[in-house]
Tab-separated table of C-alpha atoms in Angstrom:
chain	number	residue	atom	x	y	z
X	1	UNK	CA	-38.148	18.991	-5.534
X	2	UNK	CA	-41.005	18.080	-3.320
X	3	UNK	CA	-39.455	15.847	-0.208
X	4	UNK	CA	-36.667	14.769	-1.568
X	5	UNK	CA	-37.791	13.575	-4.895
X	6	UNK	CA	-36.480	15.292	-7.518
X	7	UNK	CA	-38.846	15.308	-10.715
X	8	UNK	CA	-37.246	15.390	-14.097
X	9	UNK	CA	-39.026	16.519	-17.131
X	10	UNK	CA	-38.712	17.131	-20.482
X	11	UNK	CA	-35.015	17.149	-21.727
X	12	UNK	CA	-33.653	16.206	-19.132
X	13	UNK	CA	-30.543	13.473	-18.522
X	14	UNK	CA	-30.717	11.413	-15.708
X	15	UNK	CA	-27.455	10.738	-13.639
X	16	UNK	CA	-27.624	7.559	-11.697
X	17	UNK	CA	-24.458	5.327	-10.062
X	18	UNK	CA	-24.448	1.750	-9.678
X	19	UNK	CA	-23.246	0.379	-5.996
X	20	UNK	CA	-19.327	2.338	-6.770
X	21	UNK	CA	-19.265	2.224	-10.484
X	22	UNK	CA	-20.409	5.870	-11.752
X	23	UNK	CA	-22.686	6.051	-15.415
X	24	UNK	CA	-24.054	8.330	-17.566
X	25	UNK	CA	-27.443	7.366	-17.906
X	26	UNK	CA	-28.222	7.866	-21.685
X	27	UNK	CA	-31.771	7.935	-21.210
X	28	UNK	CA	-34.062	10.921	-22.278
X	29	UNK	CA	-37.907	11.441	-20.418
X	30	UNK	CA	-39.661	12.458	-23.864
X	31	UNK	CA	-42.392	14.726	-24.038
X	32	UNK	CA	-44.914	14.181	-21.615
X	33	UNK	CA	-43.704	11.443	-19.743
X	34	UNK	CA	-42.738	12.037	-15.737
X	35	UNK	CA	-40.024	9.865	-13.480
X	36	UNK	CA	-38.928	10.678	-10.570
X	37	UNK	CA	-35.183	10.500	-8.648
X	38	UNK	CA	-34.770	9.020	-5.240
X	39	UNK	CA	-31.284	9.603	-3.278
X	40	UNK	CA	-30.835	6.665	-1.104
X	41	UNK	CA	-27.350	6.867	0.853
X	42	UNK	CA	-26.096	9.225	-1.329
X	43	UNK	CA	-24.652	6.624	-3.332
X	44	UNK	CA	-27.444	5.289	-6.167
X	45	UNK	CA	-30.111	6.337	-8.049
X	46	UNK	CA	-33.500	4.678	-8.778
X	47	UNK	CA	-35.567	5.530	-11.812
X	48	UNK	CA	-39.144	4.826	-11.547
X	49	UNK	CA	-41.124	2.565	-13.250
X	50	UNK	CA	-42.534	4.332	-16.449
X	51	UNK	CA	-46.125	3.173	-17.256
X	52	UNK	CA	-45.043	2.900	-21.345
X	53	UNK	CA	-43.541	-0.728	-21.735
X	54	UNK	CA	-41.719	0.023	-24.383
X	55	UNK	CA	-39.759	3.024	-22.354
X	56	UNK	CA	-39.967	0.806	-19.459
X	57	UNK	CA	-37.810	-2.244	-21.440
X	58	UNK	CA	-35.392	0.575	-22.480
X	59	UNK	CA	-34.880	0.956	-19.017
X	60	UNK	CA	-34.452	-2.368	-17.890
X	61	UNK	CA	-31.994	-3.218	-21.074
X	62	UNK	CA	-29.776	-0.376	-19.153
X	63	UNK	CA	-30.356	-1.956	-16.284
X	64	UNK	CA	-28.859	-4.995	-17.299
X	65	UNK	CA	-26.019	-3.403	-18.906
X	66	UNK	CA	-24.847	-1.061	-15.881
X	67	UNK	CA	-24.793	-4.642	-13.943
X	68	UNK	CA	-23.159	-6.350	-15.981
X	69	UNK	CA	-20.914	-4.059	-16.646
X	70	UNK	CA	-19.931	-3.600	-12.855
X	71	UNK	CA	-19.882	-6.879	-12.489
X	72	UNK	CA	-17.325	-6.711	-15.692
X	73	UNK	CA	-15.186	-4.466	-13.580
X	74	UNK	CA	-14.976	-6.068	-10.729
X	75	UNK	CA	-13.759	-9.420	-12.553
X	76	UNK	CA	-10.750	-6.815	-13.944
X	77	UNK	CA	-10.020	-5.905	-11.295
X	78	UNK	CA	-9.274	-8.968	-9.518
X	79	UNK	CA	-7.470	-10.202	-12.271
X	80	UNK	CA	-5.121	-7.454	-12.363
X	81	UNK	CA	-4.564	-7.667	-8.688
X	82	UNK	CA	-3.944	-11.615	-8.629
X	83	UNK	CA	-1.498	-10.869	-11.650
X	84	UNK	CA	0.577	-8.383	-9.418
X	85	UNK	CA	0.535	-10.719	-6.640
X	86	UNK	CA	2.373	-13.193	-8.888
X	87	UNK	CA	4.782	-10.724	-10.980
X	88	UNK	CA	5.907	-9.688	-7.524
X	89	UNK	CA	6.257	-13.339	-5.784
X	90	UNK	CA	8.577	-13.920	-9.669
X	91	UNK	CA	10.067	-11.174	-9.322
X	92	UNK	CA	11.499	-12.192	-5.158
X	93	UNK	CA	12.448	-15.406	-6.682
X	94	UNK	CA	13.985	-13.988	-9.866
X	95	UNK	CA	16.038	-11.788	-7.230
X	96	UNK	CA	17.491	-14.057	-5.366
X	97	UNK	CA	18.621	-16.742	-7.817
X	98	UNK	CA	19.738	-14.113	-10.901
X	99	UNK	CA	23.131	-12.360	-9.408
X	100	UNK	CA	22.909	-9.252	-11.734
X	101	UNK	CA	19.909	-8.597	-10.474
X	102	UNK	CA	20.764	-9.174	-6.423
X	103	UNK	CA	20.687	-5.510	-4.425
X	104	UNK	CA	23.870	-4.202	-4.466
X	105	UNK	CA	26.624	-4.604	-1.917
X	106	UNK	CA	26.570	-2.284	1.083
X	107	UNK	CA	29.091	-0.055	0.849
X	108	UNK	CA	30.432	0.822	4.513
X	109	UNK	CA	33.942	1.846	5.984
X	110	UNK	CA	35.584	-0.949	8.079
X	111	UNK	CA	34.625	-0.636	11.749
X	112	UNK	CA	36.756	0.490	13.526
X	113	UNK	CA	37.295	-1.571	16.968
X	114	UNK	CA	37.749	1.370	18.909
X	115	UNK	CA	34.683	2.790	18.312
X	116	UNK	CA	33.245	-1.015	19.254
X	117	UNK	CA	34.785	-1.437	22.507
X	118	UNK	CA	33.501	2.410	23.477
X	119	UNK	CA	29.843	0.815	22.679
X	120	UNK	CA	30.354	-2.327	23.950
X	121	UNK	CA	32.022	-0.658	27.387
X	122	UNK	CA	28.992	2.077	27.266
X	123	UNK	CA	26.849	-1.468	26.967
X	124	UNK	CA	28.070	-3.155	29.872
X	125	UNK	CA	28.696	-0.606	31.893
X	126	UNK	CA	25.098	1.456	31.834
X	127	UNK	CA	23.094	-1.460	32.268
X	128	UNK	CA	25.627	-2.806	35.788
X	129	UNK	CA	27.489	-0.279	36.969
X	130	UNK	CA	25.234	3.028	36.387
X	131	UNK	CA	21.462	1.473	36.359
X	132	UNK	CA	22.367	-1.681	38.435
X	133	UNK	CA	19.558	-3.486	36.417
X	134	UNK	CA	21.617	-6.630	36.781
X	135	UNK	CA	25.006	-7.953	37.726
X	136	UNK	CA	27.820	-8.698	35.291
X	137	UNK	CA	28.337	-12.088	35.802
X	138	UNK	CA	24.383	-12.335	35.232
X	139	UNK	CA	24.837	-10.663	31.948
X	140	UNK	CA	27.960	-11.773	30.496
X	141	UNK	CA	26.750	-16.022	31.650
X	142	UNK	CA	23.265	-15.096	29.594
X	143	UNK	CA	24.989	-13.635	26.577
X	144	UNK	CA	26.646	-16.633	26.013
X	145	UNK	CA	23.853	-18.889	26.473
X	146	UNK	CA	21.950	-16.596	24.510
X	147	UNK	CA	24.866	-16.744	21.412
X	148	UNK	CA	24.817	-20.496	21.172
X	149	UNK	CA	20.896	-20.011	20.816
X	150	UNK	CA	21.219	-17.272	18.217
X	151	UNK	CA	24.526	-18.454	15.820
X	152	UNK	CA	22.065	-19.759	13.415
X	153	UNK	CA	20.905	-16.366	12.408
X	154	UNK	CA	24.270	-15.374	11.354
X	155	UNK	CA	26.811	-16.158	9.672
X	156	UNK	CA	29.926	-18.467	11.349
X	157	UNK	CA	31.558	-16.157	13.879
X	158	UNK	CA	33.763	-18.396	15.607
X	159	UNK	CA	37.357	-16.680	15.354
X	160	UNK	CA	35.875	-13.363	14.232
X	161	UNK	CA	37.543	-9.781	15.317
X	162	UNK	CA	34.823	-7.198	16.950
X	163	UNK	CA	35.634	-5.176	13.597
X	164	UNK	CA	33.513	-8.327	12.076
X	165	UNK	CA	29.399	-7.256	11.650
X	166	UNK	CA	27.821	-10.637	11.978
X	167	UNK	CA	30.452	-10.921	15.188
X	168	UNK	CA	29.016	-7.549	16.384
X	169	UNK	CA	24.828	-7.530	15.910
X	170	UNK	CA	25.345	-11.217	17.595
X	171	UNK	CA	27.044	-9.643	20.631
X	172	UNK	CA	24.891	-6.770	20.506
X	173	UNK	CA	21.366	-8.470	20.352
X	174	UNK	CA	22.808	-11.448	22.505
X	175	UNK	CA	23.740	-8.546	25.608
X	176	UNK	CA	20.481	-6.921	24.542
X	177	UNK	CA	18.103	-9.792	25.162
X	178	UNK	CA	19.542	-10.518	28.222
X	179	UNK	CA	19.431	-6.693	29.423
X	180	UNK	CA	15.398	-6.710	28.395
X	181	UNK	CA	14.683	-9.760	29.263
X	182	UNK	CA	15.745	-9.091	33.031
X	183	UNK	CA	14.354	-5.656	32.797
X	184	UNK	CA	10.380	-5.570	32.290
X	185	UNK	CA	9.670	-2.344	33.185
X	186	UNK	CA	9.658	-0.308	29.362
X	187	UNK	CA	10.230	2.925	30.888
X	188	UNK	CA	13.824	1.719	32.685
X	189	UNK	CA	14.398	0.174	29.209
X	190	UNK	CA	14.012	2.852	27.586
X	191	UNK	CA	16.398	5.523	30.453
X	192	UNK	CA	19.111	2.079	29.601
X	193	UNK	CA	18.785	3.761	26.117
X	194	UNK	CA	19.214	7.335	26.909
X	195	UNK	CA	21.748	6.417	29.329
X	196	UNK	CA	23.871	4.804	26.648
X	197	UNK	CA	23.679	7.429	24.072
X	198	UNK	CA	24.554	10.052	26.986
X	199	UNK	CA	27.897	7.972	27.781
X	200	UNK	CA	28.378	7.959	23.869
X	201	UNK	CA	28.096	11.483	23.108
X	202	UNK	CA	30.797	11.550	26.353
X	203	UNK	CA	32.833	9.788	24.510
X	204	UNK	CA	32.611	11.280	21.137
X	205	UNK	CA	32.599	15.392	23.024
X	206	UNK	CA	36.144	13.993	24.560
X	207	UNK	CA	37.544	12.955	21.407
X	208	UNK	CA	36.581	15.852	19.423
X	209	UNK	CA	37.077	19.382	21.162
X	210	UNK	CA	35.003	21.023	18.289
X	211	UNK	CA	31.654	19.679	20.171
X	212	UNK	CA	32.457	21.239	23.306
X	213	UNK	CA	32.437	24.888	21.408
X	214	UNK	CA	29.323	24.303	19.438
X	215	UNK	CA	27.571	23.921	22.453
X	216	UNK	CA	28.858	27.197	23.954
X	217	UNK	CA	27.749	28.694	20.772
X	218	UNK	CA	24.354	27.117	20.959
X	219	UNK	CA	23.695	28.008	24.621
X	220	UNK	CA	24.798	31.720	23.745
X	221	UNK	CA	22.129	31.698	20.873
X	222	UNK	CA	19.606	28.609	21.357
X	223	UNK	CA	17.782	30.051	18.566
X	224	UNK	CA	20.590	29.728	15.750
X	225	UNK	CA	19.900	26.410	14.338
X	226	UNK	CA	23.303	27.113	12.698
X	227	UNK	CA	25.399	25.703	15.573
X	228	UNK	CA	23.250	21.958	16.031
X	229	UNK	CA	23.494	21.490	12.471
X	230	UNK	CA	27.520	21.961	12.433
X	231	UNK	CA	26.996	19.340	15.670
X	232	UNK	CA	25.060	17.151	13.815
X	233	UNK	CA	27.079	16.647	10.935
X	234	UNK	CA	30.151	16.062	13.368
X	235	UNK	CA	28.082	13.221	15.003
X	236	UNK	CA	26.984	11.584	12.488
X	237	UNK	CA	30.591	11.974	10.087
X	238	UNK	CA	32.102	10.030	13.412
X	239	UNK	CA	28.936	7.398	12.845
X	240	UNK	CA	29.891	6.862	9.405
X	241	UNK	CA	33.932	6.950	9.722
X	242	UNK	CA	33.426	4.358	12.139
X	243	UNK	CA	31.216	1.952	9.704
X	244	UNK	CA	28.506	2.446	11.568
X	245	UNK	CA	26.731	3.376	8.221
X	246	UNK	CA	27.357	4.230	5.384
X	247	UNK	CA	25.505	7.934	4.718
X	248	UNK	CA	23.238	9.976	6.034
X	249	UNK	CA	20.635	13.278	5.422
X	250	UNK	CA	20.052	16.109	7.338
X	251	UNK	CA	16.909	17.546	6.747
X	252	UNK	CA	15.588	20.919	8.107
X	253	UNK	CA	13.122	22.183	5.777
X	254	UNK	CA	13.218	26.811	4.706
X	255	UNK	CA	10.401	27.151	7.013
X	256	UNK	CA	11.214	24.737	10.444
X	257	UNK	CA	14.671	26.982	9.692
X	258	UNK	CA	12.545	30.214	9.570
X	259	UNK	CA	10.177	29.257	12.872
X	260	UNK	CA	13.389	28.113	14.879
X	261	UNK	CA	14.979	31.585	14.276
X	262	UNK	CA	11.553	33.095	14.717
X	263	UNK	CA	10.077	31.416	17.189
X	264	UNK	CA	12.468	28.884	19.117
X	265	UNK	CA	11.281	25.633	17.957
X	266	UNK	CA	11.094	23.538	14.930
X	267	UNK	CA	11.182	19.754	13.426
X	268	UNK	CA	14.437	18.294	12.137
X	269	UNK	CA	14.338	14.551	10.443
X	270	UNK	CA	17.846	13.109	10.165
X	271	UNK	CA	18.636	9.322	8.036
X	272	UNK	CA	20.801	7.531	9.045
X	273	UNK	CA	21.520	4.574	5.911
X	274	UNK	CA	22.750	0.972	6.196
X	275	UNK	CA	22.900	1.239	10.401
X	276	UNK	CA	25.418	-1.707	10.924
X	277	UNK	CA	23.013	-3.615	13.857
X	278	UNK	CA	19.997	-3.498	12.154
X	279	UNK	CA	20.155	-7.040	12.467
X	280	UNK	CA	20.156	-6.837	15.878
X	281	UNK	CA	17.746	-4.243	16.025
X	282	UNK	CA	14.957	-6.450	13.954
X	283	UNK	CA	15.572	-9.573	16.086
X	284	UNK	CA	14.430	-7.463	19.296
X	285	UNK	CA	12.252	-5.232	18.133
X	286	UNK	CA	10.395	-9.381	16.474
X	287	UNK	CA	10.648	-9.979	20.517
X	288	UNK	CA	8.919	-6.722	21.289
X	289	UNK	CA	12.034	-5.464	22.692
X	290	UNK	CA	12.548	-2.449	20.213
X	291	UNK	CA	12.959	0.071	22.888
X	292	UNK	CA	16.228	-1.943	23.506
X	293	UNK	CA	17.778	-1.970	20.146
X	294	UNK	CA	21.073	-0.958	19.408
X	295	UNK	CA	20.928	2.081	16.994
X	296	UNK	CA	22.459	4.182	19.424
X	297	UNK	CA	22.994	7.503	16.784
X	298	UNK	CA	18.833	8.738	17.722
X	299	UNK	CA	20.116	9.049	21.529
X	300	UNK	CA	23.416	10.383	20.551
X	301	UNK	CA	21.988	13.218	19.142
X	302	UNK	CA	19.162	13.894	21.488
X	303	UNK	CA	22.250	13.946	24.405
X	304	UNK	CA	24.080	16.480	22.424
X	305	UNK	CA	21.124	18.840	21.785
X	306	UNK	CA	19.986	18.582	25.648
X	307	UNK	CA	23.749	19.605	26.255
X	308	UNK	CA	23.589	22.517	23.923
X	309	UNK	CA	20.563	24.132	25.895
X	310	UNK	CA	17.831	22.670	23.628
X	311	UNK	CA	14.589	20.105	24.874
X	312	UNK	CA	14.412	17.958	22.499
X	313	UNK	CA	12.426	14.811	21.393
X	314	UNK	CA	12.165	11.903	19.001
X	315	UNK	CA	10.541	9.345	16.957
X	316	UNK	CA	12.644	6.529	15.150
X	317	UNK	CA	11.585	4.255	12.035
X	318	UNK	CA	13.079	1.883	10.631
X	319	UNK	CA	12.964	2.186	6.657
X	320	UNK	CA	14.380	0.268	3.591
X	321	UNK	CA	16.733	2.552	1.443
X	322	UNK	CA	15.667	1.473	-1.608
X	323	UNK	CA	11.537	1.417	-2.747
X	324	UNK	CA	9.961	-1.775	-3.185
X	325	UNK	CA	7.129	-2.736	-5.151
X	326	UNK	CA	6.626	-5.433	-3.704
X	327	UNK	CA	5.984	-5.523	0.153
X	328	UNK	CA	7.586	-8.896	0.372
X	329	UNK	CA	11.006	-7.479	-0.590
X	330	UNK	CA	11.080	-4.810	2.962
X	331	UNK	CA	14.613	-5.143	4.030
X	332	UNK	CA	14.763	-2.827	7.044
X	333	UNK	CA	18.644	-1.124	6.779
X	334	UNK	CA	18.372	2.367	8.049
X	335	UNK	CA	16.009	4.194	10.576
X	336	UNK	CA	14.873	7.930	10.196
X	337	UNK	CA	14.416	10.145	13.273
X	338	UNK	CA	12.495	13.163	14.238
X	339	UNK	CA	13.445	15.190	16.693
X	340	UNK	CA	11.132	17.939	17.773
X	341	UNK	CA	13.271	20.735	19.111
X	342	UNK	CA	12.409	23.782	21.610
X	343	UNK	CA	14.754	26.289	22.616
X	344	UNK	CA	14.952	26.305	26.286
X	345	UNK	CA	14.152	29.872	28.060
């Protein structure tokens, strides 16, 4: 090999590629013939023209075959992509029209009106009385105007109680739309969500005495994950029993648990299925007000961990609980929150 050129001698085989399509070259160099292979951009190998006309014709034939094969493969891939897209569109239509192909109904407990009232009180109390983002009249009057414009996104809600899902979503959307609109600072909107989570956790703490015991245990042994996991069960079960979700999952791997015990830090994930206020949250996200989206659970959990002597930050993602082959069928129904936990010194 000299100056980047590889000389091929008798009996050697040549490996070539045509753009991105790899092909085993069937050419074998006969005795007395010398050819060269030049690498270009690490992707292509070209054979020098042979002085023998018959061999040159053979090389040209192979090249034509390679070009034809490459274009045939590209055409086949294009046809497959087109067919898959059309099949996905047909699948979406059938799922909407054919009863037995429709998604199963969400199974949640009936909404607990007392729990809903506590949530609404927390929203108004934090925005108006705690943070003074706007007056109560501005909030309630603005929410009424927003409801009149937004009722097309919801089913008929007139006459419905606080225990109605559509009514709850409409009220949550209207209130948080006004709060976000009146709060141009992103940091203030984030602080608002944190404060609502804190107030809701304080309500749960008064309602479930076990949370106070768990806090003390965690502060006494911050590198023991068991009190925190027990507290998460209490909080997530409370939201589930109140009809705010259908189920949940806490994911702490064995390696993360060991790291928590030995180093006092870990990453933990919480999945919340079929969040009841997802419609309102998605509408607000579409308006780029997702930092005030009424998902609540992650901020309640963060407040619990902080009260237990842990330092915590979290990120939240919307998820579809059902795998969809067709991206057009993606419908966020739940959330997954990842928590970065550090035991306080």
